[in-house]
CSV table of C-alpha atoms and ligand atoms in Angstrom, one decimal:
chain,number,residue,atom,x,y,z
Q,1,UNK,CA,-80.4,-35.0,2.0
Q,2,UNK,CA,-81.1,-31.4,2.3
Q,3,UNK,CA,-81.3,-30.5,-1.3
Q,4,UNK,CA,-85.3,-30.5,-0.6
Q,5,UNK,CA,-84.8,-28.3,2.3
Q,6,UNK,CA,-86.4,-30.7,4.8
Q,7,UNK,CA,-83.6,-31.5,7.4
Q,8,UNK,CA,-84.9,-33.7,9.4
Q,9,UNK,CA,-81.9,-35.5,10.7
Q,10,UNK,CA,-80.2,-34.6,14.2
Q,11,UNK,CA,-77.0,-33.3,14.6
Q,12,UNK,CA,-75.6,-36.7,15.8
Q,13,UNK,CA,-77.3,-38.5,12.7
Q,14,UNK,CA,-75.6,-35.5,10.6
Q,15,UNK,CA,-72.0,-36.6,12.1
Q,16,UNK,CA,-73.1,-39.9,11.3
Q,17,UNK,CA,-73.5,-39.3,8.2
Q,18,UNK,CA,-71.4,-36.1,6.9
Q,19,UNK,CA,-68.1,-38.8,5.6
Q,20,UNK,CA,-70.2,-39.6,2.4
Q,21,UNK,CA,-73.4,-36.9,2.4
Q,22,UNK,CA,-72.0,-34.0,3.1
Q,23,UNK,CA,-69.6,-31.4,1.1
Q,24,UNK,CA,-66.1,-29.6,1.8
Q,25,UNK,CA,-66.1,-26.5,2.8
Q,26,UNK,CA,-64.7,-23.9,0.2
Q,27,UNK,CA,-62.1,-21.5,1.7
Q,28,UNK,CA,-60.9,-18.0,0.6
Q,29,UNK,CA,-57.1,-19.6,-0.3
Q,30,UNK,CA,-56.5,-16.9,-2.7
Q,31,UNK,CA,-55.6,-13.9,0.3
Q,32,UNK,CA,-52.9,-16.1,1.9
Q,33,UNK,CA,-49.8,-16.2,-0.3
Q,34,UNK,CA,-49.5,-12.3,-0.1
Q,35,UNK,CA,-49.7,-12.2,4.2
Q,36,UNK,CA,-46.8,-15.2,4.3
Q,37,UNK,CA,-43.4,-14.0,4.9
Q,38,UNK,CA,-40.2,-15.1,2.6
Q,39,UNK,CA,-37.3,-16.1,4.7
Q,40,UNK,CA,-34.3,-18.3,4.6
Q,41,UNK,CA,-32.6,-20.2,1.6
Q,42,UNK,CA,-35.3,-20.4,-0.4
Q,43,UNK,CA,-36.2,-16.4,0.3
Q,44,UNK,CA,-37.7,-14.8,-2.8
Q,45,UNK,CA,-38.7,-18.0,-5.2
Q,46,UNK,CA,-42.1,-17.1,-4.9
Q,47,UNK,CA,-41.8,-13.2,-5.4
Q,48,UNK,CA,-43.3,-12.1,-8.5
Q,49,UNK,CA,-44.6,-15.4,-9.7
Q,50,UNK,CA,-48.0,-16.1,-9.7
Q,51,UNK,CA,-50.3,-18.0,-7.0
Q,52,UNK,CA,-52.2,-20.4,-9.1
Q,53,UNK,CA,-54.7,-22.0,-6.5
Q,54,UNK,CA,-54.5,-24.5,-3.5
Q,55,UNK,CA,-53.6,-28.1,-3.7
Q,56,UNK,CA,-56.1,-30.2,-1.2
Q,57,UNK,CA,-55.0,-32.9,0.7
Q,58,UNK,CA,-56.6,-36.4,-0.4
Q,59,UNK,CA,-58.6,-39.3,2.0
Q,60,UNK,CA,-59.4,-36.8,4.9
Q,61,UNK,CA,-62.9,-37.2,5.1
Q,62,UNK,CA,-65.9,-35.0,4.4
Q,63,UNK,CA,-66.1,-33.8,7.4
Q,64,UNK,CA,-67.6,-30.0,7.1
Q,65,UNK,CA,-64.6,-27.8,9.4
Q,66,UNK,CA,-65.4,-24.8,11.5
Q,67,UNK,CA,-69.2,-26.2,12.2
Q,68,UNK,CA,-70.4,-27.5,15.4
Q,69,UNK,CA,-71.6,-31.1,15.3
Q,70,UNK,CA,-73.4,-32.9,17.6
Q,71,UNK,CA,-74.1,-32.4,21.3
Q,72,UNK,CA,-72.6,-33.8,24.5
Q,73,UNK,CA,-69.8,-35.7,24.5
Q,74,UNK,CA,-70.0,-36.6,20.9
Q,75,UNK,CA,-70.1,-33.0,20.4
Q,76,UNK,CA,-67.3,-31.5,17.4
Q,77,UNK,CA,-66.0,-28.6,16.2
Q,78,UNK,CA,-63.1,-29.0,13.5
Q,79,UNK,CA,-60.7,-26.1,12.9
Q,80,UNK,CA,-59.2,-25.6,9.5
Q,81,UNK,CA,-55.9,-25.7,9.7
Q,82,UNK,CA,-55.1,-24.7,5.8
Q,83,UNK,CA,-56.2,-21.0,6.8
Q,84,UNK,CA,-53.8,-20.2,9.7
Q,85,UNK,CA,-50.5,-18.1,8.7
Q,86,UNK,CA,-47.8,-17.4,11.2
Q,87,UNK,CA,-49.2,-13.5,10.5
Q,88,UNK,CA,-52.3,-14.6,13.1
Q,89,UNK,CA,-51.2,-17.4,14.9
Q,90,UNK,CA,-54.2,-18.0,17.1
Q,91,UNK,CA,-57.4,-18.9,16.7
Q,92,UNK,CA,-60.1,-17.5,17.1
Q,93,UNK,CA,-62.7,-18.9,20.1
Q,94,UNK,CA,-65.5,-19.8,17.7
Q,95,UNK,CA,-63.4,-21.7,15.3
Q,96,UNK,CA,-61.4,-23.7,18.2
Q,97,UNK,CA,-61.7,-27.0,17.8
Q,98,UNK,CA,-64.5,-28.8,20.2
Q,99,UNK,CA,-63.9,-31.8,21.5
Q,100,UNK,CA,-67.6,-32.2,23.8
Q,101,UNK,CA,-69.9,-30.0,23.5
Q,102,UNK,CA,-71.2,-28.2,27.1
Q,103,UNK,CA,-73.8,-30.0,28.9
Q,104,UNK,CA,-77.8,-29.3,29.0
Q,105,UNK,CA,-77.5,-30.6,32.5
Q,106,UNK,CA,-75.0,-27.8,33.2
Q,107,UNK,CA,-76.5,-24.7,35.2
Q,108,UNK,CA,-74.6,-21.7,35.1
Q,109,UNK,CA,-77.2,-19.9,36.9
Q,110,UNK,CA,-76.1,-20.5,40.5
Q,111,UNK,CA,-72.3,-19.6,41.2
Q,112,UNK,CA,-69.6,-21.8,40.3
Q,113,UNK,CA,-67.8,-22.6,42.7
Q,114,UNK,CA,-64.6,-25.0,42.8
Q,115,UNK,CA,-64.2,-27.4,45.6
Q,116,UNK,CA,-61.3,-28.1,47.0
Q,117,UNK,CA,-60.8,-31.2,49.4
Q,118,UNK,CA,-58.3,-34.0,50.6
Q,119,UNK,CA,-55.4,-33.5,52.2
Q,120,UNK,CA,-55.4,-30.2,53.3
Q,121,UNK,CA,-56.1,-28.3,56.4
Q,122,UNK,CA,-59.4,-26.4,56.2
Q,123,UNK,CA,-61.2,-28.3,52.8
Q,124,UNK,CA,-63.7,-25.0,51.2
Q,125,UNK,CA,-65.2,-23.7,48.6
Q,126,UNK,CA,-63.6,-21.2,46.1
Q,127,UNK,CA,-66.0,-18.7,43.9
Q,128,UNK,CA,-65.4,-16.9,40.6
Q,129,UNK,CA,-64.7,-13.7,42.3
Q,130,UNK,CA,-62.0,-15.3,44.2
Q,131,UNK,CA,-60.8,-17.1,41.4
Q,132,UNK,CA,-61.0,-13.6,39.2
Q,133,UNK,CA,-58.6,-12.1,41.8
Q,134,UNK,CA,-56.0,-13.6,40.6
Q,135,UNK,CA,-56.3,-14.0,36.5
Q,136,UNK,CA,-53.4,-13.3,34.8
Q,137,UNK,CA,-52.5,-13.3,31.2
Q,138,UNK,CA,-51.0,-16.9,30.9
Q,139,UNK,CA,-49.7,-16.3,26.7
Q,140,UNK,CA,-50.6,-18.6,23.5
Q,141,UNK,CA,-50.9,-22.2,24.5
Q,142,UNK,CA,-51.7,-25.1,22.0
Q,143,UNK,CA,-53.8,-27.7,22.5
Q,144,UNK,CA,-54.8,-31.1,20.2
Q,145,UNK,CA,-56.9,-33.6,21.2
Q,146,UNK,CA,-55.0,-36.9,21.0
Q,147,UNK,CA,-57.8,-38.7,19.3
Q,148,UNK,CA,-57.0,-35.7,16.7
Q,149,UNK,CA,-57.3,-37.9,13.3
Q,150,UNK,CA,-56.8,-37.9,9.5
Q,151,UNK,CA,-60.6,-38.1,8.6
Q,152,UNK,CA,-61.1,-34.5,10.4
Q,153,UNK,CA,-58.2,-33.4,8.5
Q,154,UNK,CA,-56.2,-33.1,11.6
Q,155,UNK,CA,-58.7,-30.0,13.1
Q,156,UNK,CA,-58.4,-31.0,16.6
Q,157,UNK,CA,-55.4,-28.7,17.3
Q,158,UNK,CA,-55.9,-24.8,17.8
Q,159,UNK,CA,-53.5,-22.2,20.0
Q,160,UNK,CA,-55.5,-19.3,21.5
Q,161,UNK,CA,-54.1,-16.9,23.9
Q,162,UNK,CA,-55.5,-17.5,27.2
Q,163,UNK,CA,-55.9,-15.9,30.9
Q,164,UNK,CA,-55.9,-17.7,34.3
Q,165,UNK,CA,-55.0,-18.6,37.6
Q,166,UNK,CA,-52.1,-20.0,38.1
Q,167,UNK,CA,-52.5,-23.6,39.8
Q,168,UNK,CA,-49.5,-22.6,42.4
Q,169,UNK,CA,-51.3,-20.0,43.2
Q,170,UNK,CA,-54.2,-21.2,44.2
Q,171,UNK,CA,-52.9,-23.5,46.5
Q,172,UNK,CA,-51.1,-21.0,47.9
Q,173,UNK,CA,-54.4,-20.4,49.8
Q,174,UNK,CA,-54.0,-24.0,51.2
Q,175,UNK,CA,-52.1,-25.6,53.9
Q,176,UNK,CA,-51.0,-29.0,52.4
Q,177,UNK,CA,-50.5,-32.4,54.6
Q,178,UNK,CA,-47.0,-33.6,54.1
Q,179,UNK,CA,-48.3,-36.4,52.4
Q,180,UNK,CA,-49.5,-34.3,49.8
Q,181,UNK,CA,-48.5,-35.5,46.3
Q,182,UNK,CA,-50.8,-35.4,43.0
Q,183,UNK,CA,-53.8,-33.5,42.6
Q,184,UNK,CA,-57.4,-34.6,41.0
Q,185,UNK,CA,-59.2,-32.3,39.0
Q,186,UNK,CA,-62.7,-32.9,38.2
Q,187,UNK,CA,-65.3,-31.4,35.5
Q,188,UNK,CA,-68.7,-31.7,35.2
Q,189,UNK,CA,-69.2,-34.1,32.9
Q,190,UNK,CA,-73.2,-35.6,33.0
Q,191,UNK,CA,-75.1,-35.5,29.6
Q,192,UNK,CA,-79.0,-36.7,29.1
Q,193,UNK,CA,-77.8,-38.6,26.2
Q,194,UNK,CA,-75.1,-41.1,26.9
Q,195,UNK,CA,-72.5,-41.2,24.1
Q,196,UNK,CA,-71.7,-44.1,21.8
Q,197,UNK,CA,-67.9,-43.7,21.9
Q,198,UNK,CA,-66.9,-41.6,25.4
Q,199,UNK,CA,-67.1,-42.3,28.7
Q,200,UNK,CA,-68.6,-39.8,30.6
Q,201,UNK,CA,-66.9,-38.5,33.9
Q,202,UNK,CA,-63.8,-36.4,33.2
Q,203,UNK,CA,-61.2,-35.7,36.1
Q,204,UNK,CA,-57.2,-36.4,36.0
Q,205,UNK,CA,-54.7,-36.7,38.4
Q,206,UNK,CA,-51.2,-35.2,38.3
Q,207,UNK,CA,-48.1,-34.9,40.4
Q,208,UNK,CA,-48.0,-31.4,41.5
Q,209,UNK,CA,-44.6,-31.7,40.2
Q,210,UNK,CA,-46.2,-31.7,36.6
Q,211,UNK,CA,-48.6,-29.2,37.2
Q,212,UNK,CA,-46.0,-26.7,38.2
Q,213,UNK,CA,-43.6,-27.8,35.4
Q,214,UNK,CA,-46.2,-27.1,32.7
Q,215,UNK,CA,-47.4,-23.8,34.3
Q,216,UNK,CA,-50.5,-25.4,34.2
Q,217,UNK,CA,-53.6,-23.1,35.0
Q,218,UNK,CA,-57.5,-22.8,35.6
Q,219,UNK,CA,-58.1,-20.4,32.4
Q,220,UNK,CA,-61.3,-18.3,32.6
Q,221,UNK,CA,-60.9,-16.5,29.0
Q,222,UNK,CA,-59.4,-16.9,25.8
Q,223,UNK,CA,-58.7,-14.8,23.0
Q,224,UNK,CA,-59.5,-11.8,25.3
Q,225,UNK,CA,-63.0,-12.8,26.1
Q,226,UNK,CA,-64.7,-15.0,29.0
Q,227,UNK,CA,-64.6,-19.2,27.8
Q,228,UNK,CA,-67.7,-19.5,26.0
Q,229,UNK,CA,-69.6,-22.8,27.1
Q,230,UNK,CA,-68.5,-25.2,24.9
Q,231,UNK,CA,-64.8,-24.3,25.9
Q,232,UNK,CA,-65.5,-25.1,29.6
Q,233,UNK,CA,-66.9,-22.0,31.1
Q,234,UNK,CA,-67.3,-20.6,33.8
Q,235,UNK,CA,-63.6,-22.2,34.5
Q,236,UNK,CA,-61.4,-24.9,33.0
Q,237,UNK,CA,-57.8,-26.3,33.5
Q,238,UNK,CA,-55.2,-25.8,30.8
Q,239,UNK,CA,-51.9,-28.1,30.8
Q,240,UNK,CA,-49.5,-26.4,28.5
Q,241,UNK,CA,-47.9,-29.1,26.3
Q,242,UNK,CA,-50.3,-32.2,27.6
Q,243,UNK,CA,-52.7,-33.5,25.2
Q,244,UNK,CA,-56.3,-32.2,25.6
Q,245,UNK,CA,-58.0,-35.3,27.7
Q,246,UNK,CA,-56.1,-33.5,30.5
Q,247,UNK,CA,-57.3,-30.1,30.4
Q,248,UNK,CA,-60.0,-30.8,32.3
Q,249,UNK,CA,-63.8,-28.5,31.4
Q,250,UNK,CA,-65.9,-27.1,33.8
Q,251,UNK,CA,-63.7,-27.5,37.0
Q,252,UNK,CA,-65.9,-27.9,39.7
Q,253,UNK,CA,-63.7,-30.4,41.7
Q,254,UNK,CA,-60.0,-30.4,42.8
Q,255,UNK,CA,-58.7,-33.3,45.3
Q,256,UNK,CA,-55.4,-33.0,47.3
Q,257,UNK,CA,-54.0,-36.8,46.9
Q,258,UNK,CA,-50.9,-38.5,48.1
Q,259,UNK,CA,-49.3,-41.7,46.6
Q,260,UNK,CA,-51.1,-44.6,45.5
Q,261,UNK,CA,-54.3,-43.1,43.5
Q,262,UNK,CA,-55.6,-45.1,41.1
Q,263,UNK,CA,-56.2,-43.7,37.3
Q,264,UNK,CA,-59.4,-42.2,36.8
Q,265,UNK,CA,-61.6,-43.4,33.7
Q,266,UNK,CA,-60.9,-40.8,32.0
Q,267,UNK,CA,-57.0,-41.4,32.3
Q,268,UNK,CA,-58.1,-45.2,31.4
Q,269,UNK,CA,-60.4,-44.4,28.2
Q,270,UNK,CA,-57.1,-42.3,26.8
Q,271,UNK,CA,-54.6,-44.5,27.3
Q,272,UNK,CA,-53.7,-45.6,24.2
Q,273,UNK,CA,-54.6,-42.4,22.4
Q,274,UNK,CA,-51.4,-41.3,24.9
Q,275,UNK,CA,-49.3,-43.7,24.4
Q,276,UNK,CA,-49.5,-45.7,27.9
Q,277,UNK,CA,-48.4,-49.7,28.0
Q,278,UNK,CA,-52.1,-50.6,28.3
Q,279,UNK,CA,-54.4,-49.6,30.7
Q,280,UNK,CA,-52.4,-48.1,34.0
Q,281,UNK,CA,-54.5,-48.9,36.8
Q,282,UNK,CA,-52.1,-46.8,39.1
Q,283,UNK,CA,-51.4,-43.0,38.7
Q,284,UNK,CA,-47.9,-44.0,39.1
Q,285,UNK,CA,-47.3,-46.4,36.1
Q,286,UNK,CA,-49.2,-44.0,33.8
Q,287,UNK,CA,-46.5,-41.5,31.9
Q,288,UNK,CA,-47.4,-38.0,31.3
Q,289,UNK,CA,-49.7,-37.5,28.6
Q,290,UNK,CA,-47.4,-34.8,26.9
Q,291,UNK,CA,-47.5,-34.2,23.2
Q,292,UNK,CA,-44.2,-35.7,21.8
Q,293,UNK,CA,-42.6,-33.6,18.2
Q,294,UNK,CA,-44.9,-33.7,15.7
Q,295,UNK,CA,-45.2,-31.8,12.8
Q,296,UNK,CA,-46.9,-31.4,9.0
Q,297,UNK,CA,-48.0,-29.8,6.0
Q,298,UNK,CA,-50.9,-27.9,6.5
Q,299,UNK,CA,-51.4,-26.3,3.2
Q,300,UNK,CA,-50.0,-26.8,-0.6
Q,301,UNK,CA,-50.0,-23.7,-2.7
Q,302,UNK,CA,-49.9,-24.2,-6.5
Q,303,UNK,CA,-47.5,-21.3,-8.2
Q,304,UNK,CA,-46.0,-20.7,-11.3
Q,305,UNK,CA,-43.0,-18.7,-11.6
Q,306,UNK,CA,-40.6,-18.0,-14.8
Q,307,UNK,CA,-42.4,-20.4,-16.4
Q,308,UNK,CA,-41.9,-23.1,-14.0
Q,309,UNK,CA,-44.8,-24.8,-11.9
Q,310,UNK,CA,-43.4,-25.2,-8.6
Q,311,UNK,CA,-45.1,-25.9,-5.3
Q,312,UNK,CA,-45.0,-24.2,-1.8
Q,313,UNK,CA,-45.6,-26.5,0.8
Q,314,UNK,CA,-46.8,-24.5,4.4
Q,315,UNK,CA,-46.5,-26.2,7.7
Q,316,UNK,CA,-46.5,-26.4,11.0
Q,317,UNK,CA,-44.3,-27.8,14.0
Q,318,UNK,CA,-45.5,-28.1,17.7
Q,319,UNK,CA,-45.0,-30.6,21.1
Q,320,UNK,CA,-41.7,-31.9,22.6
Q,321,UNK,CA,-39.9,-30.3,25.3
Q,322,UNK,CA,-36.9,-28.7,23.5
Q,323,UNK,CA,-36.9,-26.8,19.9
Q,324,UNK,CA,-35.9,-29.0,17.1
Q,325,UNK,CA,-32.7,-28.1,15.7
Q,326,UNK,CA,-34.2,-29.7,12.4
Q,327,UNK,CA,-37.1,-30.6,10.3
Q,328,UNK,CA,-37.1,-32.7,7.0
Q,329,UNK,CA,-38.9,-33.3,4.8
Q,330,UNK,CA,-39.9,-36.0,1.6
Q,331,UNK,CA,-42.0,-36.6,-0.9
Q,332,UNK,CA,-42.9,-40.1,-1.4
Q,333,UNK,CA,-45.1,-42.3,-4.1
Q,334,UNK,CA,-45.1,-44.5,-1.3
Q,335,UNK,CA,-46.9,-44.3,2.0
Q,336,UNK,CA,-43.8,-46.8,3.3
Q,337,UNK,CA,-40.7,-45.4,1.1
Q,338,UNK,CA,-36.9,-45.6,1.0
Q,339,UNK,CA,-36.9,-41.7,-0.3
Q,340,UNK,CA,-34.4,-39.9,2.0
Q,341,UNK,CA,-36.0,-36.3,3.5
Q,342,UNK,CA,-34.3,-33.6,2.9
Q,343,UNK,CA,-33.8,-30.4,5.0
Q,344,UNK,CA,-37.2,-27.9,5.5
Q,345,UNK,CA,-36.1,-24.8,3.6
Q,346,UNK,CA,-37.3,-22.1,6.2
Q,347,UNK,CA,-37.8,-23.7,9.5
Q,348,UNK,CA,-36.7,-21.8,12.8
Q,349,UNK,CA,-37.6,-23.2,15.9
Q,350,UNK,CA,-38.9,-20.7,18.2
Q,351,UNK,CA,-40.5,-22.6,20.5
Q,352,UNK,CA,-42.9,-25.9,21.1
Q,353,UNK,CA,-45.9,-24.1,22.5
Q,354,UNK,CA,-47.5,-23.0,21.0
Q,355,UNK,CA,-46.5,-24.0,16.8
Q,356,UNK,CA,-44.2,-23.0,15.0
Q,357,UNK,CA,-44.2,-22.3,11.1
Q,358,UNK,CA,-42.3,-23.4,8.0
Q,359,UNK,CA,-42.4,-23.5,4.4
Q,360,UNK,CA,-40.6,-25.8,1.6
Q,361,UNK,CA,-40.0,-25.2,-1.9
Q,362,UNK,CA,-41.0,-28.2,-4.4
Q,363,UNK,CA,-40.4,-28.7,-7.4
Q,364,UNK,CA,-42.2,-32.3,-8.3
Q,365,UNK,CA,-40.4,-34.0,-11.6
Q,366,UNK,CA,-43.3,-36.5,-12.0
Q,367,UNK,CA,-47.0,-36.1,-11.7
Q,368,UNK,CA,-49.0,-38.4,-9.7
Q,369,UNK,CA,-49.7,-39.4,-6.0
Q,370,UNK,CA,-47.2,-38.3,-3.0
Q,371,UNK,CA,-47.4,-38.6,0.6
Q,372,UNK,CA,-46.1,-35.8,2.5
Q,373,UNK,CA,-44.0,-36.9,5.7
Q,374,UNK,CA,-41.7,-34.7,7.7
Q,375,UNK,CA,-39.3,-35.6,11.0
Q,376,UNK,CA,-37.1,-34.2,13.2
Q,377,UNK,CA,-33.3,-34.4,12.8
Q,378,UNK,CA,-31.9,-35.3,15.8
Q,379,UNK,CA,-33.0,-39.1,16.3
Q,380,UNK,CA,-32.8,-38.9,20.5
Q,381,UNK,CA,-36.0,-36.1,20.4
Q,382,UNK,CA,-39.2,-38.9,21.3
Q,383,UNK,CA,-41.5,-38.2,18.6
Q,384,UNK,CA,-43.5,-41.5,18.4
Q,385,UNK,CA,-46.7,-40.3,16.6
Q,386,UNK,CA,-44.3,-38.5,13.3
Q,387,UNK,CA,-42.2,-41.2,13.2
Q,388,UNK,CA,-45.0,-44.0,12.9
Q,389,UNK,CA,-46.8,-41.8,10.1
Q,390,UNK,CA,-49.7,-40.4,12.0
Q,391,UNK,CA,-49.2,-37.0,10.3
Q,392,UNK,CA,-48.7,-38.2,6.6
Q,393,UNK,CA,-50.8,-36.3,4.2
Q,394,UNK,CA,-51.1,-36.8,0.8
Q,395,UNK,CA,-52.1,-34.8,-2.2
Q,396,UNK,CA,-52.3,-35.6,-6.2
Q,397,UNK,CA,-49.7,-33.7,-8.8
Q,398,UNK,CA,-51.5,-33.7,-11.8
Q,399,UNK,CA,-49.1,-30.3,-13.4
Q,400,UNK,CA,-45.3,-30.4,-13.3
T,1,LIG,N1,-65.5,-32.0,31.5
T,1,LIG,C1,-64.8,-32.4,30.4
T,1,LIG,N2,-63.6,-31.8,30.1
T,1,LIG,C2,-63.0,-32.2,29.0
T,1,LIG,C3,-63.5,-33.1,28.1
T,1,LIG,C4,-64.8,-33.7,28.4
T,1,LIG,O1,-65.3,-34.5,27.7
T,1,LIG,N3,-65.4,-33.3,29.6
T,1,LIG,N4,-62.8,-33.5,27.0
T,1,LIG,C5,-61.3,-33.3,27.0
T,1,LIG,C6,-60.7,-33.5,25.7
T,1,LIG,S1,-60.6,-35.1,25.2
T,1,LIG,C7,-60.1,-32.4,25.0
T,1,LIG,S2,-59.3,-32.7,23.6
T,1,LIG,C8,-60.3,-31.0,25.5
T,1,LIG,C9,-60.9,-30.2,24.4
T,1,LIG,O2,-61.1,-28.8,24.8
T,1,LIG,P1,-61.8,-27.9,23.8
T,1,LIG,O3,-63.1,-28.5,23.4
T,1,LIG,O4,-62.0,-26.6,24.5
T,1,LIG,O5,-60.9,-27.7,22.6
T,1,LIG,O6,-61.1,-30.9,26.6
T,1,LIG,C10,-61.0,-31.9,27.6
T,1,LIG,N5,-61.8,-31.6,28.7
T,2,LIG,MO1,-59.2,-35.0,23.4
C-alpha cells in the first residue's frame, strides 16, 4: 500500500485498513529489564541472568500504537502499554491515548469561556484567566476509555499528572437554588465529517455528590504543559476513577440541574460499554460509570537464568475504590479453564489511581499457547470486566 510511496489513502481509510495492511511497531524492549525493581518473594530470580527478548501478545490487532489516526470523532491515538515501568509511571502527553481527535470547527482564537447556567443566582460567563486563578496541581490520574479493546492492544489507558480547578471551587463563585442537585457538563463536540460509529454531542450529568467524591476537576495542563488540542484544550473535565466518556473535552458548557434530568446521548451511546441495565433514560437509574478492579499483563520478558528459561511476566493493576489485598494469577491452555490462579509474586497495592505495578515469576513446563488471566482475591471487590475475561491476553511458549 505504501511500498510505492504513493499514499493516497486518508487517515480514516488508513484505520480502516491498518488490522490487515499495516505493520507492528518495533519497540526498544531491550532497556527495560535493567530500570525494573526486584522486590518481594521472588526478589533476585532475575539478577544476573540474562534478558533474552520480549514475548508479544497474540490476536491484538495490527493496529500501529503511539500514531494518530483519523480525525474527529473517529480520531485515535493508541498508547503502548509494554514500554511503561513503575520507574516513569506517566505518560507522556503526545503518546496519551486519543480517543476524538480536536475539531476543525473548533476556534481557539476568540476566548474560551465556560458558561455556566441553571439553577443558580446570577447565570455568567467564566474566562481562562479566571479559571487560571485557581489551577492547582491535582496529582497522577488514570484514565481508559471503556470502549478500551483487545484489537488496540488495550492502548486506551494512560495516567499523566495533571493541573486544574477544582470543580468545588468553582462553584464556590455560585449561589446555588436549594434545588440544586447534578450538574451538566458540556464540550464542544461538532465535526464537518460525521462519524460512522460516535454520536456527536458530548455532555454528562453527575450528582454533585460524585463530582466532589472523585475530586473531579476542569484540568488545563498535563504533564506540566498546557492540554494540547486533541486532549481538550483550552479546558477539559477530569473524573478521577470514572471511565473516559465522562471526562468531558473542550468544556464550554456547565448546567446547574436538580432531580429528574434525563441521560444525555452521550450517557446513552455508553451505556453498555459502562455496564448500565440498558439504556437509562433517567440520570437517576444510570450507575456511576466508575472503573471497577481490573488488571493484566502488560509485558512478557523472555530470560534465562542458571540454565533455566524462565519468564517474567510485568503488569499492571488499576480501578476499584479500595486497594486489593490480592492479585492472582494463571496460566491457562484454555481461554475458559479449571487451572486454579495462584498468588502475584510482587504485588503491593498502593493505590487505585492511578496503576499500580507487579511482576510474576514463570516457569512454563510445556510449550504452546496460554492465556494470561489475573483476579482479585477477595470475591466481594466488583470487578465485572476481569472476572468476565475482558483483560485475557495470550502469548505462544515455544522455549521451556
Ligand atoms: N467533547 C468531547 N469530549 C470527550 C469525548 C468526545 O468525543 N468529545 N470523548 C470522551 C471519551 S469516550 C474519552 S475515553 C476521553 C478521552 O480523552 P483523551 O482523548 O484525552 O484520552 O474523552 C472524553 N471526552
Ligand atoms: Mo472513551
Amino acid at each position: 500500500m505504501t511500498a510505492d510511496g504513493k499514499t493516497t489513502l486518508t487517515r480514516r481509510e488508513l484505520l480502516r485498513n491498518s488490522l490487515t495492511a499495516l505493520g507492528v511497531r518495533l519497540v526498544g524492549f531491550e532497556r527495560f529489564p535493567s530500570l525494573v525493581s526486584n522486590q518481594g518473594s521472588n526478589k533476585n530470580i532475575f539478577q544476573g541472568g540474562r534478558y533474552l527478548g520480549p514475548v508479544e501478545f497474540l490476536g491484538e490487532g495490527r493496529i500501529p500504537l503511539e500514531t494518530p489516526l483519523g480525525e474527529g470523532l473517529d480520531g485515535r491515538l493508541y498508547t503502548d502499554l509494554s514500554t511503561v515501568t513503575p520507574e516513569n509511571p506517566t505518560i507522556p502527553t503526545k503518546r496519551f491515548y486519543v480517543r476524538t481527535r480536536a475539531s476543525e470547527l473548533l476556534d481557539v482564537r476568540k476566548p474560551w469561556v465556560v458558561k455556566v447556567t441553571g439553577l443558580i443566582e446570577k447565570p455568567r460567563e467564566i474566562g481562562m484567566p479566571e479559571l487560571r486563578r485557581m489551577v492547582r496541581p491535582a496529582g497522577l490520574h488514570l484514565m481508559e476509555c471503556s470502549g478500551n479493546v483487545r484489537l488496540a492492544h488495550f492502548g486506551m489507558l494512560s495516567v499523566a499528572d495533571w493541573a486544574g480547578t477544582q470543580i468545588n471551587e468553582m462553584l464556590d463563585l455560585f449561589s446555588m437554588d436549594k434545588a440544586a442537585t447534578h450538574l451538566l457538563i458540556s464540550g464542544f463536540d461538532r465535526y464537518p465529517v460525521p462519524s460512522s460509529t460516535s454520536v456527536a454531542g458530548a455532555s454528562w450529568i453527575f450528582t454533585l455528590e460524585e463530582l466532589n467524591s472523585a475530586k473531579a476537576f476542569f484540568a488545563t495542563e498535563m504533564n506540566g504543559a498546557a492540554l494540547t488540542k486533541d486532549h481538550g484544550a483550552p479546558v477539559r473535565l477530569v473524573v478521577p476513577g470514572w471511565y473516559g466518556c465522562a471526562s468531558i473535552k473542550w468544556v464550554d458548557q456547565v448546567t446547574v440541574l436538580g432531580e429528574g434530568a434525563a441521560t444525555t446521548s452521550q450517557m446513552r451511546e455508553f451505556a453498555s460499554r459502562t455496564m448500565q441495565q440498558g439504556v437509562p433514560q433517567l440520570v437517576k437509574d444510570y450507575h456511576p460509570a466508575v472503573i471497577e478492579q481490573a488488571a493484566m499483563p502488560i509485558r512478557v520478558e523472555k530470560w534465562l537464568v542458571e540454565g533455566t528459561i524462565k519468564y517474567r511476566v510485568n503488569g499492571i493493576a488499576w480501578g476499584g475504590a479500595h486497594p486489593a489485598t490480592g492479585l492472582g494469577i494463571r496460566f491457562s491452555s484454555e481461554f475458559y479453564s479449571q487451572e486454579q490462579f495462584v498468588p502475584v509474586d510482587d504485588f503491593e497495592p498502593k493505590a487505585n489511581d492511578p496503576w499500580t505495578f507487579w511482576t510474576h515469576a514463570w516457569t512454563p513446563t510445556k510449550p504452546g499457547l496460554y492465556f494470561i488471566q489475573l483476579r482479585v482475591n477477595d470475591p466481594s471487590v466488583p470487578a465485572r470486566r476481569l472476572n468476565a475475561g475482558y483483560y485475557v491476553r495470550s502469548i505462544e511458549i515455544t522455549d521451556i
